[in-house]
């Protein structure tokens, strides 16, 4: 069902924990669907992700996609992070079962939520808005319609 | 690595005695039981001996036993076959079932709703019990079928089938029970239960997969779902799975002979497992009835973590368990059984079903408790919900 990479990230998740002095925090998901992701970012003045931590309530895929997304964004700029898609996260894990693709959507949304939080806190000109978190995928997730 | 199989509710390994009986049939009985020559007659003799054995074990007559391909098939024939026949006879289109049935029953009932049948899904209490009173209140003149499972496959709660059977005496509704989880674990006698139809599956009791039984009380009729030969009173036409049937009869015989001792042994182990988990891991909850439950079933919710993560983590320690029914493992929705019992989404998502069996030992229980403590702690440390709870 799961690839070796998914199992590796589930068994040895990277960057688990919290950042008490985080510059941005994003939390998405809901208990009805059974997965919640919380992402903490430490961002330098010139917009580079210096540190990242996550906490996840969810299945193996939810934990693995959270872990992989932290690997993919660490050291990247905010602008580069904005381009990270759920498909890229899933591909980095050598794929996810179709029924679990929503976990990668959630990982992408957790990152977007954190970046939006950063924008709101700092007032910096970042190309993200509330609407980016309330797209079709998000609505589907709210309804637990995991067909994305 | 130590291996502990606690998923006997999903399926059981075949017993050596069962395999031996089946191998003997494969080697010695080449005939088709429907053939008139000596090979066929010999196979027929073996088949009818198995039918007699199965009938005797559940207190039925051989003519009341129909061999099928699975418990699901038995459920389907019982429900669809009864409903469609009764509707054609103009007896009514109302069916009563519970909200905690296996999908083999609930999905079949939902399918009938599309054909215009009216189905009442009875609620259950917090322990997963259907009340006899609720059946009484739901009964109507046009009720043609009542189908309530003997024991729940997920939480192990045993339903008051004999009491419902008594209630239905004098009412024309046909009474079916899905006894897939109880035959071999609880005493099952069709007359004492007062049922008209009863489903059994072989692979839940150390028999082969792909064999089932449908008990049909003398005088009851069901419409066939298949057409072909005249096997199994034309109700289930198909060349009989002779070796599988002989294996099932042997498995039922062994289970019946050992039922009392094995049930008591499993109950002691199960109670220790439940007690130690609830006492040593905080924020845990037993699901299902505390006493009216299958002797081998422990279903526990571990708050603030998710079931699949638990299963995967335990699997890496050599422990096989399930979260809800194995049949729903591809689903993302929390178990319909746990939700019907009033659990929150969070509690339902963190449920684990551990079903013990013949191979389970005291050492297994020690190992599972120890590993679960570690795994639960690890997953909770990773859970943002656990954090929020800790900060409240």
Short mmCIF file of C-alpha atoms in Angstrom, two decimals:
data_model
loop_
_atom_site.label_atom_id
_atom_site.label_comp_id
_atom_site.label_asym_id
_atom_site.label_seq_id
_atom_site.Cartn_x
_atom_site.Cartn_y
_atom_site.Cartn_z
CA UNK A 1 0.00 0.00 0.00
CA UNK A 2 2.67 2.52 1.00
CA UNK A 3 6.06 3.03 -0.67
CA UNK A 4 9.30 2.47 1.22
CA UNK A 5 9.80 6.22 1.39
CA UNK A 6 6.39 6.75 2.98
CA UNK A 7 7.16 4.06 5.54
CA UNK A 8 10.60 5.54 6.16
CA UNK A 9 9.15 8.99 6.84
CA UNK A 10 6.37 7.49 8.96
CA UNK A 11 8.84 5.46 11.02
CA UNK A 12 11.51 8.15 11.26
CA UNK A 13 9.68 11.42 10.75
CA UNK A 14 11.98 14.38 10.22
CA UNK A 15 11.56 17.67 12.07
CA UNK A 16 8.89 16.60 14.57
CA UNK A 17 8.15 19.07 17.31
CA UNK A 18 7.39 22.71 17.94
CA UNK A 19 9.28 25.97 17.53
CA UNK A 20 8.44 28.13 20.55
CA UNK A 21 9.85 31.20 18.79
CA UNK A 22 8.32 30.42 15.40
CA UNK A 23 7.80 33.31 13.01
CA UNK A 24 4.78 31.57 11.50
CA UNK A 25 2.39 28.79 12.42
CA UNK A 26 -0.14 27.07 10.16
CA UNK A 27 -2.75 24.54 11.22
CA UNK A 28 -5.19 22.78 8.89
CA UNK A 29 -7.47 19.75 8.86
CA UNK A 30 -10.28 18.70 11.14
CA UNK A 31 -11.12 15.91 13.50
CA UNK A 32 -14.08 14.76 11.42
CA UNK A 33 -11.75 13.72 8.61
CA UNK A 34 -9.19 12.38 11.05
CA UNK A 35 -6.14 14.44 10.21
CA UNK A 36 -4.76 17.71 11.56
CA UNK A 37 -1.39 19.20 10.63
CA UNK A 38 0.41 22.00 12.42
CA UNK A 39 3.51 23.55 10.88
CA UNK A 40 5.99 25.91 12.60
CA UNK A 41 8.41 28.05 10.54
CA UNK A 42 11.47 30.05 11.54
CA UNK A 43 12.12 32.52 8.72
CA UNK A 44 15.18 34.73 8.32
CA UNK A 45 14.93 38.44 7.54
CA UNK A 46 15.75 37.74 3.90
CA UNK A 47 12.90 35.24 3.64
CA UNK A 48 14.67 31.88 3.96
CA UNK A 49 13.13 29.00 5.93
CA UNK A 50 15.80 28.48 8.55
CA UNK A 51 13.98 25.92 10.63
CA UNK A 52 10.74 23.99 10.42
CA UNK A 53 8.89 21.65 12.74
CA UNK A 54 5.58 19.85 12.53
CA UNK A 55 3.00 18.01 14.58
CA UNK A 56 0.40 15.77 12.98
CA UNK A 57 -2.65 13.83 14.09
CA UNK A 58 -3.40 11.40 11.31
CA UNK A 59 -2.63 8.27 9.36
CA UNK A 60 0.71 7.03 8.08
CA UNK A 61 0.41 9.11 4.92
CA UNK A 62 -0.44 12.25 6.90
CA UNK A 63 2.67 11.87 9.04
CA UNK A 64 4.86 11.01 6.04
CA UNK A 65 3.65 13.95 3.92
CA UNK A 66 4.16 16.33 6.86
CA UNK A 67 7.68 15.02 7.33
CA UNK A 68 8.53 15.17 3.61
CA UNK A 69 7.16 18.70 3.23
CA UNK A 70 9.45 19.92 6.01
CA UNK A 71 12.41 18.36 4.18
CA UNK A 72 11.38 20.02 0.94
CA UNK A 73 11.00 23.52 2.35
CA UNK A 74 13.94 23.73 4.73
CA UNK A 75 16.48 26.16 3.31
CA UNK A 76 14.12 27.37 0.59
CA UNK A 77 12.87 30.93 0.25
CA UNK A 78 9.27 31.89 0.95
CA UNK A 79 8.78 32.47 -2.77
CA UNK A 80 10.07 28.97 -3.55
CA UNK A 81 7.80 27.47 -0.88
CA UNK A 82 4.77 29.10 -2.47
CA UNK A 83 5.40 26.98 -5.56
CA UNK A 84 5.42 23.68 -3.65
CA UNK A 85 2.44 21.56 -4.69
CA UNK A 86 0.84 18.53 -3.14
CA UNK A 87 1.83 16.52 -6.21
CA UNK A 88 5.49 17.38 -5.65
CA UNK A 89 5.22 16.19 -2.05
CA UNK A 90 3.57 12.95 -3.15
CA UNK A 91 6.17 12.42 -5.89
CA UNK A 92 8.98 12.97 -3.40
CA UNK A 93 7.51 10.07 -1.44
CA UNK A 94 7.47 7.92 -4.61
CA UNK A 95 3.70 8.25 -4.68
CA UNK A 96 0.70 7.80 -2.42
CA UNK A 97 -2.33 5.54 -2.78
CA UNK A 98 -5.14 7.52 -4.50
CA UNK A 99 -7.26 7.40 -1.36
CA UNK A 100 -4.42 9.08 0.56
CA UNK A 101 -3.66 11.90 -1.89
CA UNK A 102 -5.69 14.25 0.31
CA UNK A 103 -2.88 14.00 2.89
CA UNK A 104 -0.51 15.67 0.46
CA UNK A 105 -3.13 18.37 -0.14
CA UNK A 106 -3.27 18.91 3.60
CA UNK A 107 0.53 19.20 3.79
CA UNK A 108 0.50 21.84 1.05
CA UNK A 109 -2.30 23.70 2.83
CA UNK A 110 -0.46 23.61 6.18
CA UNK A 111 2.48 25.32 4.48
CA UNK A 112 0.21 27.90 2.83
CA UNK A 113 -1.49 28.57 6.17
CA UNK A 114 1.87 29.15 7.80
CA UNK A 115 3.00 31.48 5.01
CA UNK A 116 -0.26 33.41 5.27
CA UNK A 117 0.33 33.74 9.00
CA UNK A 118 3.81 35.07 8.23
CA UNK A 119 2.37 37.59 5.77
CA UNK A 120 -0.25 38.73 8.27
CA UNK A 121 2.29 39.07 11.09
CA UNK A 122 4.97 40.88 9.09
CA UNK A 123 2.95 42.70 6.46
CA UNK A 124 5.42 41.55 3.84
CA UNK A 125 4.38 41.45 0.20
CA UNK A 126 3.82 37.70 -0.25
CA UNK A 127 1.63 36.33 -3.01
CA UNK A 128 -0.87 34.44 -0.84
CA UNK A 129 -4.33 35.22 0.51
CA UNK A 130 -7.18 33.65 2.49
CA UNK A 131 -8.68 32.48 -0.79
CA UNK A 132 -5.65 30.25 -1.41
CA UNK A 133 -6.68 28.27 1.66
CA UNK A 134 -10.31 28.03 0.74
CA UNK A 135 -10.06 26.52 -2.69
CA UNK A 136 -11.97 23.52 -3.98
CA UNK A 137 -9.59 21.04 -2.41
CA UNK A 138 -10.02 22.59 1.00
CA UNK A 139 -13.78 22.55 0.70
CA UNK A 140 -13.63 18.93 -0.30
CA UNK A 141 -11.58 18.21 2.74
CA UNK A 142 -14.04 19.96 5.02
CA UNK A 143 -16.67 17.61 3.71
CA UNK A 144 -14.38 14.59 4.04
CA UNK A 145 -14.77 14.06 0.33
CA UNK A 146 -11.30 12.71 -0.30
CA UNK A 147 -11.36 12.35 -4.03
CA UNK A 148 -8.78 14.92 -4.92
CA UNK B 1 11.17 -10.23 15.93
CA UNK B 2 8.31 -11.63 17.97
CA UNK B 3 5.09 -12.01 16.00
CA UNK B 4 1.68 -11.63 17.61
CA UNK B 5 -1.48 -12.07 15.59
CA UNK B 6 -4.41 -10.28 17.23
CA UNK B 7 -6.66 -10.05 14.19
CA UNK B 8 -8.65 -13.27 14.51
CA UNK B 9 -11.84 -11.25 13.96
CA UNK B 10 -10.66 -10.65 10.39
CA UNK B 11 -9.62 -14.22 9.73
CA UNK B 12 -8.01 -17.20 11.44
CA UNK B 13 -5.23 -19.54 10.38
CA UNK B 14 -6.49 -22.95 9.33
CA UNK B 15 -6.03 -25.74 11.84
CA UNK B 16 -3.87 -28.70 10.91
CA UNK B 17 -6.78 -31.10 11.50
CA UNK B 18 -8.88 -29.08 9.04
CA UNK B 19 -6.15 -29.04 6.42
CA UNK B 20 -5.68 -32.80 6.81
CA UNK B 21 -9.39 -33.43 6.24
CA UNK B 22 -9.39 -31.19 3.19
CA UNK B 23 -6.26 -32.73 1.67
CA UNK B 24 -7.89 -36.15 2.08
CA UNK B 25 -10.92 -34.93 0.12
CA UNK B 26 -8.78 -33.36 -2.58
CA UNK B 27 -6.87 -36.62 -2.94
CA UNK B 28 -9.72 -39.11 -2.63
CA UNK B 29 -12.94 -37.48 -3.78
CA UNK B 30 -12.64 -36.47 -7.41
CA UNK B 31 -16.33 -36.75 -8.18
CA UNK B 32 -18.99 -34.12 -8.60
CA UNK B 33 -21.63 -34.62 -5.89
CA UNK B 34 -24.31 -34.14 -8.56
CA UNK B 35 -23.03 -37.00 -10.75
CA UNK B 36 -24.88 -40.30 -10.59
CA UNK B 37 -21.88 -42.60 -11.05
CA UNK B 38 -19.93 -44.06 -8.15
CA UNK B 39 -17.45 -41.14 -8.02
CA UNK B 40 -20.31 -38.69 -7.74
CA UNK B 41 -22.19 -40.84 -5.24
CA UNK B 42 -19.11 -41.06 -3.05
CA UNK B 43 -18.67 -37.27 -3.10
CA UNK B 44 -22.38 -36.83 -2.37
CA UNK B 45 -22.09 -39.14 0.65
CA UNK B 46 -19.22 -37.07 2.04
CA UNK B 47 -21.13 -33.84 1.38
CA UNK B 48 -24.27 -35.05 3.14
CA UNK B 49 -22.25 -36.27 6.12
CA UNK B 50 -20.82 -32.75 6.43
CA UNK B 51 -24.32 -31.31 6.18
CA UNK B 52 -25.48 -33.57 9.00
CA UNK B 53 -22.51 -32.57 11.14
CA UNK B 54 -23.03 -28.84 10.58
CA UNK B 55 -26.77 -29.17 11.23
CA UNK B 56 -26.25 -31.06 14.47
CA UNK B 57 -23.75 -28.47 15.76
CA UNK B 58 -26.26 -25.61 15.50
CA UNK B 59 -29.34 -27.66 16.46
CA UNK B 60 -30.77 -27.77 12.95
CA UNK B 61 -31.89 -30.48 10.55
CA UNK B 62 -29.66 -31.36 7.58
CA UNK B 63 -32.30 -30.13 5.11
CA UNK B 64 -32.10 -26.72 6.74
CA UNK B 65 -28.42 -26.28 5.81
CA UNK B 66 -27.40 -24.52 2.56
CA UNK B 67 -23.71 -24.35 1.74
CA UNK B 68 -22.59 -21.03 0.29
CA UNK B 69 -19.37 -19.28 -0.71
CA UNK B 70 -19.07 -16.97 2.33
CA UNK B 71 -20.80 -15.29 5.21
CA UNK B 72 -21.45 -12.30 2.97
CA UNK B 73 -23.13 -14.51 0.41
CA UNK B 74 -25.27 -16.09 3.12
CA UNK B 75 -26.32 -12.64 4.32
CA UNK B 76 -27.14 -11.55 0.78
CA UNK B 77 -29.22 -14.63 0.00
CA UNK B 78 -31.03 -14.33 3.33
CA UNK B 79 -31.89 -10.65 2.96
CA UNK B 80 -32.40 -10.23 -0.77
CA UNK B 81 -33.97 -13.66 -1.14
CA UNK B 82 -36.49 -13.04 1.62
CA UNK B 83 -37.29 -9.42 0.78
CA UNK B 84 -37.90 -9.98 -2.92
CA UNK B 85 -40.01 -13.09 -2.35
CA UNK B 86 -42.17 -11.47 0.35
CA UNK B 87 -42.64 -8.35 -1.76
CA UNK B 88 -43.79 -10.45 -4.70
CA UNK B 89 -46.24 -12.20 -2.42
CA UNK B 90 -47.60 -8.81 -1.37
CA UNK B 91 -46.62 -9.31 2.27
CA UNK B 92 -44.99 -5.91 2.59
CA UNK B 93 -41.72 -4.09 2.02
CA UNK B 94 -40.59 -3.11 5.51
CA UNK B 95 -37.29 -4.37 6.92
CA UNK B 96 -35.79 -3.81 10.36
CA UNK B 97 -32.05 -3.92 10.96
CA UNK B 98 -29.55 -2.25 13.27
CA UNK B 99 -27.16 0.63 12.69
CA UNK B 100 -24.13 -1.51 13.61
CA UNK B 101 -24.44 -4.36 11.11
CA UNK B 102 -21.58 -5.58 8.96
CA UNK B 103 -21.63 -4.04 5.48
CA UNK B 104 -22.73 -7.42 4.12
CA UNK B 105 -26.06 -6.69 5.80
CA UNK B 106 -26.27 -2.88 5.85
CA UNK B 107 -25.20 -2.37 2.23
CA UNK B 108 -27.63 -5.09 1.14
CA UNK B 109 -30.43 -3.32 2.99
CA UNK B 110 -29.44 -0.01 1.43
CA UNK B 111 -29.53 -1.66 -1.99
CA UNK B 112 -33.07 -2.83 -1.25
CA UNK B 113 -34.04 0.74 -0.40
CA UNK B 114 -33.23 1.60 -4.02
CA UNK B 115 -35.70 -1.11 -5.03
CA UNK B 116 -38.40 0.62 -3.00
CA UNK B 117 -38.10 -1.21 0.32
CA UNK B 118 -38.49 0.72 3.56
CA UNK B 119 -35.66 -0.03 5.98
CA UNK B 120 -35.59 0.96 9.65
CA UNK B 121 -32.05 1.16 11.04
CA UNK B 122 -32.41 0.75 14.80
CA UNK B 123 -30.11 2.80 17.01
CA UNK B 124 -27.82 1.25 19.63
CA UNK B 125 -26.89 2.44 23.09
CA UNK B 126 -23.41 3.56 24.14
CA UNK B 127 -22.35 -0.08 24.55
CA UNK B 128 -23.54 -0.99 21.06
CA UNK B 129 -26.64 -2.86 22.24
CA UNK B 130 -29.91 -2.99 20.32
CA UNK B 131 -32.90 -2.92 22.67
CA UNK B 132 -35.67 -5.47 22.29
CA UNK B 133 -38.11 -2.65 22.97
CA UNK B 134 -36.86 -0.73 19.93
CA UNK B 135 -37.50 -3.79 17.76
CA UNK B 136 -41.00 -4.05 19.21
CA UNK B 137 -41.72 -0.40 18.50
CA UNK B 138 -40.38 -0.61 14.95
CA UNK B 139 -42.44 -3.71 14.06
CA UNK B 140 -45.30 -3.09 11.64
CA UNK B 141 -47.89 -5.23 9.93
CA UNK B 142 -45.91 -4.98 6.72
CA UNK B 143 -42.56 -5.86 8.33
CA UNK B 144 -41.28 -8.81 6.32
CA UNK B 145 -37.75 -9.19 7.68
CA UNK B 146 -35.80 -8.44 10.84
CA UNK B 147 -32.04 -8.85 10.48
CA UNK B 148 -29.90 -8.21 13.55
CA UNK B 149 -26.36 -9.53 13.98
CA UNK B 150 -25.61 -12.00 16.79
CA UNK B 151 -22.45 -10.17 17.84
CA UNK B 152 -20.72 -7.14 16.44
CA UNK B 153 -17.55 -7.77 14.48
CA UNK B 154 -15.88 -4.53 15.60
CA UNK B 155 -16.73 -3.99 19.25
CA UNK B 156 -17.82 -7.52 20.16
CA UNK B 157 -21.16 -6.61 21.73
CA UNK B 158 -23.52 -9.60 21.81
CA UNK B 159 -27.09 -8.73 20.89
CA UNK B 160 -30.21 -10.13 22.64
CA UNK B 161 -31.08 -12.41 19.73
CA UNK B 162 -33.04 -15.00 21.74
CA UNK B 163 -35.17 -12.22 23.28
CA UNK B 164 -35.82 -10.70 19.86
CA UNK B 165 -36.65 -14.20 18.59
CA UNK B 166 -39.23 -14.58 21.36
CA UNK B 167 -40.69 -11.18 20.56
CA UNK B 168 -41.12 -12.12 16.92
CA UNK B 169 -43.01 -15.33 17.65
CA UNK B 170 -46.49 -14.79 16.29
CA UNK B 171 -45.35 -12.08 13.89
CA UNK B 172 -44.99 -13.06 10.23
CA UNK B 173 -41.64 -11.27 9.84
CA UNK B 174 -38.72 -13.54 8.99
CA UNK B 175 -35.87 -13.31 11.52
CA UNK B 176 -32.28 -13.45 10.26
CA UNK B 177 -29.09 -13.17 12.27
CA UNK B 178 -25.54 -12.80 11.02
CA UNK B 179 -23.70 -15.21 13.32
CA UNK B 180 -20.37 -15.02 11.49
CA UNK B 181 -18.59 -13.77 14.61
CA UNK B 182 -20.29 -16.03 17.13
CA UNK B 183 -20.33 -19.61 15.82
CA UNK B 184 -17.41 -21.33 17.49
CA UNK B 185 -17.11 -18.67 20.18
CA UNK B 186 -20.55 -18.67 21.79
CA UNK B 187 -23.12 -21.47 22.01
CA UNK B 188 -25.26 -21.13 18.88
CA UNK B 189 -28.50 -23.10 18.68
CA UNK B 190 -31.00 -21.95 16.07
CA UNK B 191 -34.00 -23.10 18.10
CA UNK B 192 -32.87 -21.40 21.29
CA UNK B 193 -32.20 -18.20 19.35
CA UNK B 194 -35.57 -18.41 17.62
CA UNK B 195 -34.18 -17.46 14.22
CA UNK B 196 -35.45 -18.41 10.76
CA UNK B 197 -32.20 -17.68 8.95
CA UNK B 198 -28.62 -17.67 10.22
CA UNK B 199 -25.30 -16.95 8.47
CA UNK B 200 -21.97 -18.67 9.21
CA UNK B 201 -18.47 -18.28 7.77
CA UNK B 202 -15.75 -20.94 8.01
CA UNK B 203 -12.62 -18.80 7.99
CA UNK B 204 -13.47 -17.08 11.26
CA UNK B 205 -13.14 -20.40 13.10
CA UNK B 206 -9.88 -21.80 11.72
CA UNK B 207 -11.59 -23.19 8.63
CA UNK B 208 -11.00 -22.39 4.96
CA UNK B 209 -11.81 -19.06 3.32
CA UNK B 210 -14.56 -19.07 0.71
CA UNK B 211 -17.08 -21.29 2.47
CA UNK B 212 -20.21 -20.36 4.34
CA UNK B 213 -23.52 -21.69 5.58
CA UNK B 214 -27.01 -20.32 5.45
CA UNK B 215 -29.42 -21.98 7.84
CA UNK B 216 -32.98 -21.78 6.51
CA UNK B 217 -35.64 -22.95 8.90
CA UNK B 218 -37.97 -25.63 7.57
CA UNK B 219 -40.95 -23.97 5.92
CA UNK B 220 -39.13 -20.74 5.14
CA UNK B 221 -38.50 -19.90 1.51
CA UNK B 222 -36.02 -17.55 -0.06
CA UNK B 223 -35.62 -16.55 -3.66
CA UNK B 224 -32.37 -17.60 -5.29
CA UNK B 225 -29.94 -14.95 -6.44
CA UNK B 226 -28.26 -17.34 -8.86
CA UNK B 227 -29.52 -19.58 -11.61
CA UNK B 228 -27.99 -22.77 -12.93
CA UNK B 229 -28.01 -26.27 -11.52
CA UNK B 230 -30.15 -27.70 -8.79
CA UNK B 231 -27.52 -27.73 -6.08
CA UNK B 232 -28.37 -26.69 -2.54
CA UNK B 233 -32.09 -26.88 -3.19
CA UNK B 234 -31.63 -24.51 -6.15
CA UNK B 235 -31.05 -21.73 -3.61
CA UNK B 236 -27.32 -21.72 -4.25
CA UNK B 237 -26.69 -23.45 -7.56
CA UNK B 238 -22.97 -24.15 -8.12
CA UNK B 239 -20.88 -27.26 -7.85
CA UNK B 240 -20.24 -27.57 -4.14
CA UNK B 241 -16.80 -26.70 -2.76
CA UNK B 242 -16.52 -30.17 -1.30
CA UNK B 243 -13.11 -29.91 0.36
CA UNK B 244 -13.98 -26.48 1.74
CA UNK B 245 -17.27 -27.74 3.12
CA UNK B 246 -15.61 -30.73 4.77
CA UNK B 247 -13.00 -28.35 6.21
CA UNK B 248 -15.72 -26.10 7.56
CA UNK B 249 -17.57 -29.00 9.16
CA UNK B 250 -14.35 -30.14 10.82
CA UNK B 251 -13.57 -26.61 12.02
CA UNK B 252 -17.07 -26.27 13.48
CA UNK B 253 -16.81 -29.64 15.18
CA UNK B 254 -13.45 -28.79 16.78
CA UNK B 255 -14.69 -25.34 17.83
CA UNK B 256 -17.82 -26.80 19.41
CA UNK B 257 -15.85 -29.45 21.33
CA UNK B 258 -13.41 -26.87 22.67
CA UNK B 259 -15.79 -23.95 22.99
CA UNK B 260 -16.17 -23.80 26.75
CA UNK B 261 -12.51 -24.23 27.65
CA UNK B 262 -11.21 -21.98 24.89
CA UNK B 263 -13.77 -19.23 25.54
CA UNK B 264 -12.84 -19.19 29.22
CA UNK B 265 -9.12 -19.10 28.40
CA UNK B 266 -9.55 -16.26 25.91
CA UNK B 267 -11.79 -14.30 28.24
CA UNK B 268 -9.12 -14.34 30.95
CA UNK B 269 -6.46 -13.14 28.50
CA UNK B 270 -8.78 -10.52 26.99
CA UNK B 271 -9.77 -9.14 30.38
CA UNK B 272 -6.12 -8.84 31.38
CA UNK B 273 -5.32 -7.07 28.12
CA UNK B 274 -8.17 -4.59 28.60
CA UNK B 275 -7.40 -4.00 32.28
CA UNK B 276 -3.70 -3.40 31.75
CA UNK B 277 -4.20 -1.09 28.80
CA UNK B 278 -6.85 0.99 30.53
CA UNK B 279 -4.83 1.16 33.75
CA UNK B 280 -1.43 1.93 32.28
CA UNK B 281 -2.20 4.15 29.29
CA UNK B 282 -4.07 7.36 30.13
CA UNK B 283 -7.02 8.60 28.09
CA UNK B 284 -8.12 5.19 26.87
CA UNK B 285 -11.63 3.80 26.63
CA UNK B 286 -13.12 0.35 26.14
CA UNK B 287 -15.61 0.22 23.28
CA UNK B 288 -18.50 -2.22 23.37
CA UNK B 289 -20.37 -3.84 26.22
CA UNK B 290 -18.21 -4.60 29.29
CA UNK B 291 -19.70 -8.06 29.84
CA UNK B 292 -22.04 -8.92 26.95
CA UNK B 293 -19.13 -9.21 24.53
CA UNK B 294 -17.32 -11.81 22.47
CA UNK B 295 -14.73 -13.65 24.60
CA UNK B 296 -11.85 -12.78 22.31
CA UNK B 297 -12.61 -9.14 21.45
CA UNK B 298 -10.97 -6.04 22.96
CA UNK B 299 -11.76 -2.76 21.24
CA UNK B 300 -10.08 0.24 22.77
CA UNK B 301 -9.89 3.90 21.80
CA UNK B 302 -6.64 5.73 22.40
CA UNK B 303 -7.52 9.40 22.47
CA UNK B 304 -5.55 11.99 20.47
CA UNK B 305 -4.04 9.56 17.96
CA UNK B 306 -5.27 7.91 14.80
CA UNK B 307 -5.93 4.21 14.26
CA UNK B 308 -3.98 3.55 11.09
CA UNK B 309 -0.83 5.05 12.59
CA UNK B 310 -1.29 2.71 15.51
CA UNK B 311 -1.71 -0.30 13.21
CA UNK B 312 1.40 0.57 11.18
CA UNK B 313 3.48 1.21 14.30
CA UNK B 314 2.43 -2.07 15.90
CA UNK B 315 2.99 -3.91 12.64
CA UNK B 316 6.63 -2.83 12.76
CA UNK B 317 6.81 -4.55 16.14
CA UNK B 318 5.34 -7.74 14.70
CA UNK B 319 1.86 -7.16 16.11
CA UNK B 320 -1.17 -7.52 13.81
CA UNK B 321 -4.33 -5.69 14.86
CA UNK B 322 -7.06 -3.77 13.08
CA UNK B 323 -8.93 -0.53 13.42
CA UNK B 324 -12.63 -1.17 13.03
CA UNK B 325 -13.52 -3.88 10.57
CA UNK B 326 -10.89 -5.04 8.09
CA UNK B 327 -13.49 -4.56 5.39
CA UNK B 328 -13.57 -0.82 6.11
CA UNK B 329 -9.81 -0.33 6.20
CA UNK B 330 -9.88 1.29 2.76
CA UNK B 331 -12.33 3.86 3.99
CA UNK B 332 -11.41 7.20 5.50
CA UNK B 333 -14.56 7.62 7.48
CA UNK B 334 -14.59 6.58 11.12
CA UNK B 335 -16.27 3.27 11.86
CA UNK B 336 -20.05 3.48 11.44
CA UNK B 337 -20.35 1.20 14.47
CA UNK B 338 -18.42 3.52 16.78
CA UNK B 339 -20.28 6.56 15.46
CA UNK B 340 -23.62 4.82 16.03
CA UNK B 341 -22.53 4.23 19.62
CA UNK B 342 -22.15 7.98 20.05
CA UNK B 343 -18.36 8.26 20.05
CA UNK B 344 -16.82 11.53 18.91
CA UNK B 345 -14.87 11.55 15.65
CA UNK B 346 -11.64 11.86 17.59
CA UNK B 347 -12.33 8.85 19.82
CA UNK B 348 -13.59 6.78 16.90
CA UNK B 349 -10.50 7.56 14.80
CA UNK B 350 -8.23 6.30 17.58
CA UNK B 351 -9.86 2.89 17.95
CA UNK B 352 -8.04 -0.40 17.85
CA UNK B 353 -9.62 -3.83 17.56
CA UNK B 354 -7.60 -6.67 19.07
CA UNK B 355 -9.09 -10.12 18.56
CA UNK B 356 -7.39 -12.98 20.34
CA UNK B 357 -7.26 -16.59 19.23
CA UNK B 358 -5.89 -20.07 19.78
CA UNK B 359 -2.28 -18.95 19.43
CA UNK B 360 -2.57 -16.09 21.95
CA UNK B 361 -0.54 -16.53 25.13
CA UNK B 362 0.13 -14.59 28.33
CA UNK B 363 3.49 -13.56 26.89
CA UNK B 364 1.72 -12.10 23.86
CA UNK B 365 -0.43 -9.94 26.10
CA UNK B 366 2.65 -8.73 28.02
CA UNK B 367 4.37 -7.86 24.74
CA UNK B 368 1.37 -6.06 23.25
CA UNK B 369 0.78 -3.98 26.39
CA UNK B 370 4.45 -2.98 26.57
CA UNK B 371 4.69 -2.07 22.89
CA UNK B 372 1.39 -0.21 22.88
CA UNK B 373 2.59 1.98 25.74
CA UNK B 374 5.62 3.01 23.69
CA UNK B 375 3.76 3.44 20.41
CA UNK B 376 0.91 5.46 21.93
CA UNK B 377 3.37 7.76 23.69
CA UNK B 378 5.36 8.29 20.48
CA UNK B 379 2.29 9.13 18.42
CA UNK B 380 0.84 11.37 21.09
CA UNK B 381 4.08 13.33 21.29
CA UNK B 382 3.67 13.92 17.56
CA UNK B 383 -0.01 14.91 17.87
CA UNK B 384 -1.05 18.57 17.97
CA UNK B 385 -4.32 17.49 19.57
CA UNK B 386 -2.47 15.91 22.49
CA UNK B 387 -0.66 19.22 22.97
CA UNK B 388 -3.91 21.15 23.03
CA UNK B 389 -5.38 18.72 25.54
CA UNK B 390 -2.28 19.04 27.75
CA UNK B 391 -2.51 22.83 27.69
CA UNK B 392 -6.19 22.93 28.72
#
